mmCIF file of C-alpha atoms and ligand atoms in Angstrom:
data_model
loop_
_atom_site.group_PDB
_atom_site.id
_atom_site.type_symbol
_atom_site.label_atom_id
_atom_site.label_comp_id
_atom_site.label_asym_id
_atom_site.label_seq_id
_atom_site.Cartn_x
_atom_site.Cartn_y
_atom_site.Cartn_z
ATOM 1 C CA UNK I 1174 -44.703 -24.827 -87.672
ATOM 2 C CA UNK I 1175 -43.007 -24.445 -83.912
ATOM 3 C CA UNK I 1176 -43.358 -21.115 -82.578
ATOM 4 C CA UNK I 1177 -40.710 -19.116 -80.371
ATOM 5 C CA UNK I 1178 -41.168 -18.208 -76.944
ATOM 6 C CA UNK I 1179 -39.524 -16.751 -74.054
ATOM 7 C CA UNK I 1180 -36.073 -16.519 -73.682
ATOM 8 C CA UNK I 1181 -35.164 -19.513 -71.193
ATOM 9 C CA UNK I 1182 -31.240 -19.294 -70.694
ATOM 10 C CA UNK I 1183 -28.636 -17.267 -72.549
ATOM 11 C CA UNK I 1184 -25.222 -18.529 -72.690
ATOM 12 C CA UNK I 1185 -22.136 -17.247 -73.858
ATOM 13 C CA UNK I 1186 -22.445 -18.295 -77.360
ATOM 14 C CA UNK I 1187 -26.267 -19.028 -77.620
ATOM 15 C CA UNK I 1188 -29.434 -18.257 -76.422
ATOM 16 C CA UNK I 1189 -31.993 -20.908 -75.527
ATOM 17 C CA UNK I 1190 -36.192 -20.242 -76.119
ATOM 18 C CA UNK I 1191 -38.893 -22.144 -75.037
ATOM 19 C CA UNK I 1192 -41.514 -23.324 -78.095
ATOM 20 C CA UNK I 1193 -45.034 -24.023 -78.354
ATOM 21 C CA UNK I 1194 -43.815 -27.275 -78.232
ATOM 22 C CA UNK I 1195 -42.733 -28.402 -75.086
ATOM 23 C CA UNK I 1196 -39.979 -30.952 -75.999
ATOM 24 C CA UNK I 1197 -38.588 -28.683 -78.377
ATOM 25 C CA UNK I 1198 -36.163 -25.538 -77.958
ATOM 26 C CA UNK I 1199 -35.210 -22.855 -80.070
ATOM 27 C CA UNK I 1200 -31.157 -22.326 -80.218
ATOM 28 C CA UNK I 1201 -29.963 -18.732 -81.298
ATOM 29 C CA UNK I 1202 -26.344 -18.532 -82.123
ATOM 30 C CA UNK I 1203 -24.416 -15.369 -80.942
ATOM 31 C CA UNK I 1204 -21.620 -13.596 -82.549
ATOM 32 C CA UNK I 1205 -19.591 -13.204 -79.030
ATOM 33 C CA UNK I 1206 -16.571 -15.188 -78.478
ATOM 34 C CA UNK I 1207 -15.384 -15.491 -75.168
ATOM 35 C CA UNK I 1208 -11.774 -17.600 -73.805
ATOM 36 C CA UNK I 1209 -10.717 -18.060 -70.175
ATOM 37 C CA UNK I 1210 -13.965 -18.697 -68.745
ATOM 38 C CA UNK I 1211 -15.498 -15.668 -69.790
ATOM 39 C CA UNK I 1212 -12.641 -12.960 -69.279
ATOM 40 C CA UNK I 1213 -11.629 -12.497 -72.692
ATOM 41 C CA UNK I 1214 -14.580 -10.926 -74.311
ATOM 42 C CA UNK I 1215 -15.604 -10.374 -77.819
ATOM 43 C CA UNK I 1216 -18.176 -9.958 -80.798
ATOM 44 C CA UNK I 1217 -17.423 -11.198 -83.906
ATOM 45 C CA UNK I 1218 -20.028 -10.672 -86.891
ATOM 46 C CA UNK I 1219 -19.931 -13.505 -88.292
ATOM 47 C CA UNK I 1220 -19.243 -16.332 -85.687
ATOM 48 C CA UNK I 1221 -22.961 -17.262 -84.770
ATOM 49 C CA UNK I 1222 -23.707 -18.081 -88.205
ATOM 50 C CA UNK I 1223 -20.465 -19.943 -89.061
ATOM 51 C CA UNK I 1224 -21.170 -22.345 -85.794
ATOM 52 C CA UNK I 1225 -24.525 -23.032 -86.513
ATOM 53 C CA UNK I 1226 -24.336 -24.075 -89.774
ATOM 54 C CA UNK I 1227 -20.406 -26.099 -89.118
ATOM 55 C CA UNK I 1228 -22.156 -27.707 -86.089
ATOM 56 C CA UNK I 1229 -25.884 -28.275 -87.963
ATOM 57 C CA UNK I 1230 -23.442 -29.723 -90.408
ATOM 58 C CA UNK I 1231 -21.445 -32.337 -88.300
ATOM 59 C CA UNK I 1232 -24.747 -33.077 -86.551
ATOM 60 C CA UNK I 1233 -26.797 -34.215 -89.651
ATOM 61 C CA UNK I 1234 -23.113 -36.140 -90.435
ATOM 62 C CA UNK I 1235 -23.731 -37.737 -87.248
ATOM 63 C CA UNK I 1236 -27.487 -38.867 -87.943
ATOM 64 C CA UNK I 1237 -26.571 -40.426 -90.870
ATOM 65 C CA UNK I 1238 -23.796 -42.664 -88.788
ATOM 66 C CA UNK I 1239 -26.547 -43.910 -86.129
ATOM 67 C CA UNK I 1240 -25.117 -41.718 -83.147
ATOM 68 C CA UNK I 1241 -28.269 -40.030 -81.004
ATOM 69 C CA UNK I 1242 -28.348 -35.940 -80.465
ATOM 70 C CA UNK I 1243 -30.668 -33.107 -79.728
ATOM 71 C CA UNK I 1244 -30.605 -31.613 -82.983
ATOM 72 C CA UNK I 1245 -33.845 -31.315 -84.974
ATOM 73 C CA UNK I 1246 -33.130 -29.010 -87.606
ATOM 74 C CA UNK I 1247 -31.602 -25.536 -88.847
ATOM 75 C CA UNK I 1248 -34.495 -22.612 -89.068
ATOM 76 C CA UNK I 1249 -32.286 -19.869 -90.458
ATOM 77 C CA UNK I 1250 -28.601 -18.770 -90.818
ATOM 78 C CA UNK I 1251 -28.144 -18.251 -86.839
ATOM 79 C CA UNK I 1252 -31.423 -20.514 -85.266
ATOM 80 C CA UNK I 1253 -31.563 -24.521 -84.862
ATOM 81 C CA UNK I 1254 -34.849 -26.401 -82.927
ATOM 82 C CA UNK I 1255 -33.172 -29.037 -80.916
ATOM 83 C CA UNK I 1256 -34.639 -31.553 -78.286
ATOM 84 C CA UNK I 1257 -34.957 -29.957 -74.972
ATOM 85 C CA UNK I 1258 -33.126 -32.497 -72.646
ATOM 86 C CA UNK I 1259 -31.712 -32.342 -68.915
ATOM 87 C CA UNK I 1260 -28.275 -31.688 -69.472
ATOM 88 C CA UNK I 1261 -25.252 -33.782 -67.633
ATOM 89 C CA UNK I 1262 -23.124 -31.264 -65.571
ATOM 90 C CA UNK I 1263 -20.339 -32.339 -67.545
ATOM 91 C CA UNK I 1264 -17.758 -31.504 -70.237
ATOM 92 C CA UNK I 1265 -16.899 -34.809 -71.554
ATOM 93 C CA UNK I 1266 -12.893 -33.960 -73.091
ATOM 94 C CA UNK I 1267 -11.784 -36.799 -75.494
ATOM 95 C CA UNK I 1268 -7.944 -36.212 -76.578
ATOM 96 C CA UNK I 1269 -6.259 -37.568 -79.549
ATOM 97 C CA UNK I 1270 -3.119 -35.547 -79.293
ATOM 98 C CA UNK I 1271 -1.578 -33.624 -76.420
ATOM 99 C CA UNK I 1272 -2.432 -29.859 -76.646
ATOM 100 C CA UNK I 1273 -3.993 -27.150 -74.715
ATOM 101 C CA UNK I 1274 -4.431 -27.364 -70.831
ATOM 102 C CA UNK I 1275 -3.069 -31.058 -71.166
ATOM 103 C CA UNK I 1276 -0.142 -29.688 -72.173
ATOM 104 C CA UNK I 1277 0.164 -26.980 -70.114
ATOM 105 C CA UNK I 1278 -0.393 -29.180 -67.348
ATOM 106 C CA UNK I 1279 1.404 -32.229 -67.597
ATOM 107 C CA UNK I 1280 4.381 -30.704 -69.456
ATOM 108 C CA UNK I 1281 3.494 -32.798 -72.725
ATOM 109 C CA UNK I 1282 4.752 -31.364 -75.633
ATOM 110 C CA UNK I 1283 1.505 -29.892 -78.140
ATOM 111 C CA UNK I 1284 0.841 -32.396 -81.099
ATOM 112 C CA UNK I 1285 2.455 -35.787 -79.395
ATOM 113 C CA UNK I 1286 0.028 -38.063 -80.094
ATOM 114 C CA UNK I 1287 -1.995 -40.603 -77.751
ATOM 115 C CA UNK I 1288 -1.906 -44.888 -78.528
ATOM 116 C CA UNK I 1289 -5.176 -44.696 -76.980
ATOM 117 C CA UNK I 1290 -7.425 -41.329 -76.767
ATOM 118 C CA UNK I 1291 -8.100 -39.976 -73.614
ATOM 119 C CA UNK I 1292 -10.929 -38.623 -71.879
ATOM 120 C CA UNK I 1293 -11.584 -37.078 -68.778
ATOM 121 C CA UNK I 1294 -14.813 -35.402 -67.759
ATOM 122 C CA UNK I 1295 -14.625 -31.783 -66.014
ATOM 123 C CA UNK I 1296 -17.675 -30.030 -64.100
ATOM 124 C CA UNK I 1297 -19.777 -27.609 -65.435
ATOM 125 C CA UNK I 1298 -19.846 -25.498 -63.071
ATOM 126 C CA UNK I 1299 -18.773 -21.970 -64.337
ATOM 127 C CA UNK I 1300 -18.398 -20.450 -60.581
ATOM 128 C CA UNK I 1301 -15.436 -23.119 -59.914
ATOM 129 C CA UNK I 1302 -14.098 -22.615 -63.268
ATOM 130 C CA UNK I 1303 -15.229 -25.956 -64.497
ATOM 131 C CA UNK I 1304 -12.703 -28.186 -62.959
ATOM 132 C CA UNK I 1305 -11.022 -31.471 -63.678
ATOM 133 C CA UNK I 1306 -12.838 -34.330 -62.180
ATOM 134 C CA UNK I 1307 -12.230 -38.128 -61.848
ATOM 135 C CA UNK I 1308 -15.412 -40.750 -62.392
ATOM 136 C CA UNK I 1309 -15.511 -40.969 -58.086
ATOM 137 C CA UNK I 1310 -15.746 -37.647 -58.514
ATOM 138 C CA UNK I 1311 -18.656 -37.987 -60.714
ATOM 139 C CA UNK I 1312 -20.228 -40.719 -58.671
ATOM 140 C CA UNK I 1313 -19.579 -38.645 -55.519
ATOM 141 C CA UNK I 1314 -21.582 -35.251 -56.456
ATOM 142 C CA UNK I 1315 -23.839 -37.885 -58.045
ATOM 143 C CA UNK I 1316 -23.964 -36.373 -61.355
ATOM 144 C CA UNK I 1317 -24.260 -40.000 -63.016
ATOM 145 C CA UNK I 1318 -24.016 -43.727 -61.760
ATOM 146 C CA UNK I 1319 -21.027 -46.153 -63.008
ATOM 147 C CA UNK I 1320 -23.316 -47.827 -65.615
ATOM 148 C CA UNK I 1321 -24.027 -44.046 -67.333
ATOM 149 C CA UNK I 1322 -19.842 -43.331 -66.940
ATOM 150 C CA UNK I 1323 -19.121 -46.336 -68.874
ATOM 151 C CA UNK I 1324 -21.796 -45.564 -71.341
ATOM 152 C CA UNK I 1325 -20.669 -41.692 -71.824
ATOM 153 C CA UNK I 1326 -16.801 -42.985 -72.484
ATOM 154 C CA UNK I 1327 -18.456 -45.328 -74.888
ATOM 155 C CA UNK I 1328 -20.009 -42.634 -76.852
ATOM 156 C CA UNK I 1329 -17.760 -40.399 -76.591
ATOM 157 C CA UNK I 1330 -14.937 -42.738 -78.248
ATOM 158 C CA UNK I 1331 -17.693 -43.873 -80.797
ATOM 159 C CA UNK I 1332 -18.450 -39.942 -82.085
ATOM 160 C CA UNK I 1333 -14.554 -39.668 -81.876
ATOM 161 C CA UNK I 1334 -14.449 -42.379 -84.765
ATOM 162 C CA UNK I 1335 -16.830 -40.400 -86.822
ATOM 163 C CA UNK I 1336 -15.201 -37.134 -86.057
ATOM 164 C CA UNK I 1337 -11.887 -38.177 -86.928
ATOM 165 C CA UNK I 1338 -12.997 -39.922 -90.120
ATOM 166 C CA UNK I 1339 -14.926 -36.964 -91.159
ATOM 167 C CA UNK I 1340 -12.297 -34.396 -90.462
ATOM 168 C CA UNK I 1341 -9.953 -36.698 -92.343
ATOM 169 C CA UNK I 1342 -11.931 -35.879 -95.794
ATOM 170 C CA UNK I 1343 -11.725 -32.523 -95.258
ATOM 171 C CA UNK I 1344 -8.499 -33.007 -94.379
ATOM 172 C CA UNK I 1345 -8.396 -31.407 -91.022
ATOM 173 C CA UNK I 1346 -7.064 -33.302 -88.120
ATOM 174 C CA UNK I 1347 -9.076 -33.661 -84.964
ATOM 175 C CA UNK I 1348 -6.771 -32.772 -81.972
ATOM 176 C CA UNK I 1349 -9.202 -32.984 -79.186
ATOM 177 C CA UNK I 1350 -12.819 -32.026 -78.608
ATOM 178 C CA UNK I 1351 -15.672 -31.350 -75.685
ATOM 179 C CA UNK I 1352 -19.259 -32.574 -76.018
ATOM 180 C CA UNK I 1353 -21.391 -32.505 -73.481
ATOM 181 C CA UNK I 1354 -24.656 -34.814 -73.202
ATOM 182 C CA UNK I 1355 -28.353 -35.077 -71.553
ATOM 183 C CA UNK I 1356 -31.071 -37.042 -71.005
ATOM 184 C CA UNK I 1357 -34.276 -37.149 -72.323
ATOM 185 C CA UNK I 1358 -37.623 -37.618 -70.074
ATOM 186 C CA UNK I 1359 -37.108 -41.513 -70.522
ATOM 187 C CA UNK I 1360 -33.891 -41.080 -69.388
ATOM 188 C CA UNK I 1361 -31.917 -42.060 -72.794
ATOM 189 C CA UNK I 1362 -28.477 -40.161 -72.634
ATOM 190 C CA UNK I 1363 -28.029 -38.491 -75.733
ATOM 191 C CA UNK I 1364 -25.392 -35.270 -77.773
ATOM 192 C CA UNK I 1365 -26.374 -32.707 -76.763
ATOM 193 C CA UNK I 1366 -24.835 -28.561 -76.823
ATOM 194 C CA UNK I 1367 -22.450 -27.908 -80.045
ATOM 195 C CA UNK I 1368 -19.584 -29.479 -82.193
ATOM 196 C CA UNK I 1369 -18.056 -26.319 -83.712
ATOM 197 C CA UNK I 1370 -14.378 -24.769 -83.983
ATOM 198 C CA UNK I 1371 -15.173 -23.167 -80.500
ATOM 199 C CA UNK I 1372 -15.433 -27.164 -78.816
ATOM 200 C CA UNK I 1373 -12.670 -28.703 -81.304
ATOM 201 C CA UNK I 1374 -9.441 -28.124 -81.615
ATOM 202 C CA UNK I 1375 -8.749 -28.746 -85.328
ATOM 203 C CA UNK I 1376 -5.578 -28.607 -87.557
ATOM 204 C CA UNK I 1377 -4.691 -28.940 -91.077
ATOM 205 C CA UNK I 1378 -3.248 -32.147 -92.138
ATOM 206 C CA UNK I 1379 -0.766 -30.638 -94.161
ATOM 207 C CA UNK I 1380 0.403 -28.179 -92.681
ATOM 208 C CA UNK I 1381 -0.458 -28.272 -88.927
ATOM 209 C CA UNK I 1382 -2.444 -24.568 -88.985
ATOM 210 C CA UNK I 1383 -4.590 -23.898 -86.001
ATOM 211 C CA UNK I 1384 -8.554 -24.249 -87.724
ATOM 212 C CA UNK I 1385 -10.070 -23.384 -84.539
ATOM 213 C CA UNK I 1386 -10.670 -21.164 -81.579
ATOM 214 C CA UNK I 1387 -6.928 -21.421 -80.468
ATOM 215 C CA UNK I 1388 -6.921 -18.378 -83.061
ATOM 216 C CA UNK I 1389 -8.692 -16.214 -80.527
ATOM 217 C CA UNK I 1390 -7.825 -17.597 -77.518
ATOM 218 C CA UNK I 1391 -3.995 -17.091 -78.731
ATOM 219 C CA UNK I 1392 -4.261 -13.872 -80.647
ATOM 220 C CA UNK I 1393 -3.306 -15.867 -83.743
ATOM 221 C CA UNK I 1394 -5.205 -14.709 -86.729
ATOM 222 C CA UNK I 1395 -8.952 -13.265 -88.416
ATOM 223 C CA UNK I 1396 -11.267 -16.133 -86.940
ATOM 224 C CA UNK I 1397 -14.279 -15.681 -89.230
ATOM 225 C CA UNK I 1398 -11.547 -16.536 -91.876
ATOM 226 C CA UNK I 1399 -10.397 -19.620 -90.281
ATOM 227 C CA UNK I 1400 -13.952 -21.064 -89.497
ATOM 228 C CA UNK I 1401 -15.136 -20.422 -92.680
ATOM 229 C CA UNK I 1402 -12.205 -22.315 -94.012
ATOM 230 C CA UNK I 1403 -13.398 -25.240 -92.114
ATOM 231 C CA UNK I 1404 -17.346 -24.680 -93.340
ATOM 232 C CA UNK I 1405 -16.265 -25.062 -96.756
ATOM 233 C CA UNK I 1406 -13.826 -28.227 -96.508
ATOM 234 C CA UNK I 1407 -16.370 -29.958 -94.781
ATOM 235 C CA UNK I 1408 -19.263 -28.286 -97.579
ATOM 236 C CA UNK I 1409 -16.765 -30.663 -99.822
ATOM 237 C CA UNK I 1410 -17.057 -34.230 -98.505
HETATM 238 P P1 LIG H 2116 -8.398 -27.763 -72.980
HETATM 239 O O1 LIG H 2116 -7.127 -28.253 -73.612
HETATM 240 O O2 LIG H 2116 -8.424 -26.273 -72.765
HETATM 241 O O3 LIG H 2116 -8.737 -28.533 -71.729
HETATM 242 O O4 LIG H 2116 -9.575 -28.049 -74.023
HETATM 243 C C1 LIG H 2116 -9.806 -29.348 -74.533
HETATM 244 C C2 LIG H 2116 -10.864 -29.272 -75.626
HETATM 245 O O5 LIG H 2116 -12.124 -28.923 -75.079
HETATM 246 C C3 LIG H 2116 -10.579 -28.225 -76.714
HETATM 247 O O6 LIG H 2116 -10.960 -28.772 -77.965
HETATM 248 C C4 LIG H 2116 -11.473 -27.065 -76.379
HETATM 249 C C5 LIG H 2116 -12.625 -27.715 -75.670
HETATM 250 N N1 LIG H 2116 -13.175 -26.893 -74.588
HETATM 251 C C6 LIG H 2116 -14.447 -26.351 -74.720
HETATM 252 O O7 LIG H 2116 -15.121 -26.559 -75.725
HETATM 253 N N2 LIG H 2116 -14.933 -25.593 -73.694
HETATM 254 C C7 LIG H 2116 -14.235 -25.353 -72.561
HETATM 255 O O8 LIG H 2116 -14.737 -24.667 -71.655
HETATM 256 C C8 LIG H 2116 -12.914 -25.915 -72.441
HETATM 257 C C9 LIG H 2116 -12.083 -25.655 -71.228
HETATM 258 C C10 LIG H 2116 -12.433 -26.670 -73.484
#
């Protein structure tokens, strides 16, 4: 049985231990939401456990597909033990649909929908307000080489697949989504972080509801309700 350690990093939605272990960490889930890097502030009872077990969900939906990630397994309602890798300074964004900052910033109407999905990468970087970067970008702060680009917008498209096939059962549509990745000590890029409502945007297929964090971040509704809603579609397929 792994034992927990000291705390290592907290985040804004989770809380990283060390183990007895040392390839393994311990992931705690925390009830705060948080929207516009961190100025919009928030507990929610409720929200830690609803991600954990939406996102140890999707991840074991994952396994069984052949894609690679960090998670190991769920301990409790709020805890996971994941792989401890070196994570990629990166928020890989894929896009199926124009919405959110795309929107906002290109003057593309919310919901008009891509021929081919986009991505685009931003830095992690929470002090510049993780901005949008361009693979020379990448290659210039040497965060990855060309070979490990290419091979992140292959895998990214790849879990976008799954995702959208997934979501499609529970009849949710995936809008867009962030994942970020990291490497293991043999240097094998794999998922890494969190597929929840908070790094989705989701929406019913029917009707075109927000089932994600745009609730919050727009004032639109109970969250815990929403996220829930999605726990138990997916608790369906
Ligand atoms: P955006 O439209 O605000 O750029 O967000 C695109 C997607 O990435 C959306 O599903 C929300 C997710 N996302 C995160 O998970 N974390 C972030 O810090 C940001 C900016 C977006």
């Amino acid at each position: 049985m792994t034992e927990k350690r000291e705390l290592l990093y907290e985040g804004k939605a989770k809380k990283l231990y060390v183990t007895d272990e040392k390839e393994l960490l311990w992931v705690e889930y925390l009830n705060q939401a948080t929207a516009l890097n961190g100025l919009k502030k928030n507990e929610i009872a409720g929200k830690g456990e609803l991600n954990n077990q939406i996102t140890s969900f999707i991840f074991e939906y994952l396994s069984k597909k052949g894609i690679r990630h960090h998670f190991v397994k769920k301990l409790s309602k709020t805890e996971q033990l994941i792989q401890k890798v070196k994570i990629i300074p990166l928020e890989v964004v894929l896009r199926n649909v124009a919405a959110g900052s795309f929107s906002k910033r290109l003057g593309v109407k919310e919901g008009t929908p891509f021929s081919l999905p986009i991505v685009e990468f931003y830095f992690k970087e929470d002090a510049l307000d993780d901005p949008f970067i361009n693979d020379e970008h990448v290659l210039a702060l040497k965060i990855a080489k060309q070979a490990e680009i290419d091979l992140l917008k292959v895998k990214v498209r790849k879990i976008n697949k799954v995702l959208i096939e997934m979501f499609q059962k529970a009849k949710i549509r995936l809008i867009d989504f962030k994942l970020e990745f990291g490497r293991l000590p043999d240097g094998a890029i794999i998922l890494a972080d969190e597929v929840s409502p908070d790094t989705c945007r989701l929406w019913d297929a029917k009707t075109n509801e927000h089932l994600d964090k745009d609730i919050y971040r727009r004032d639109l509704g109970d969250l815990v309700l929403v996220y829930q809603k999605v726990l138990e579609r997916l608790l369906t397929i």
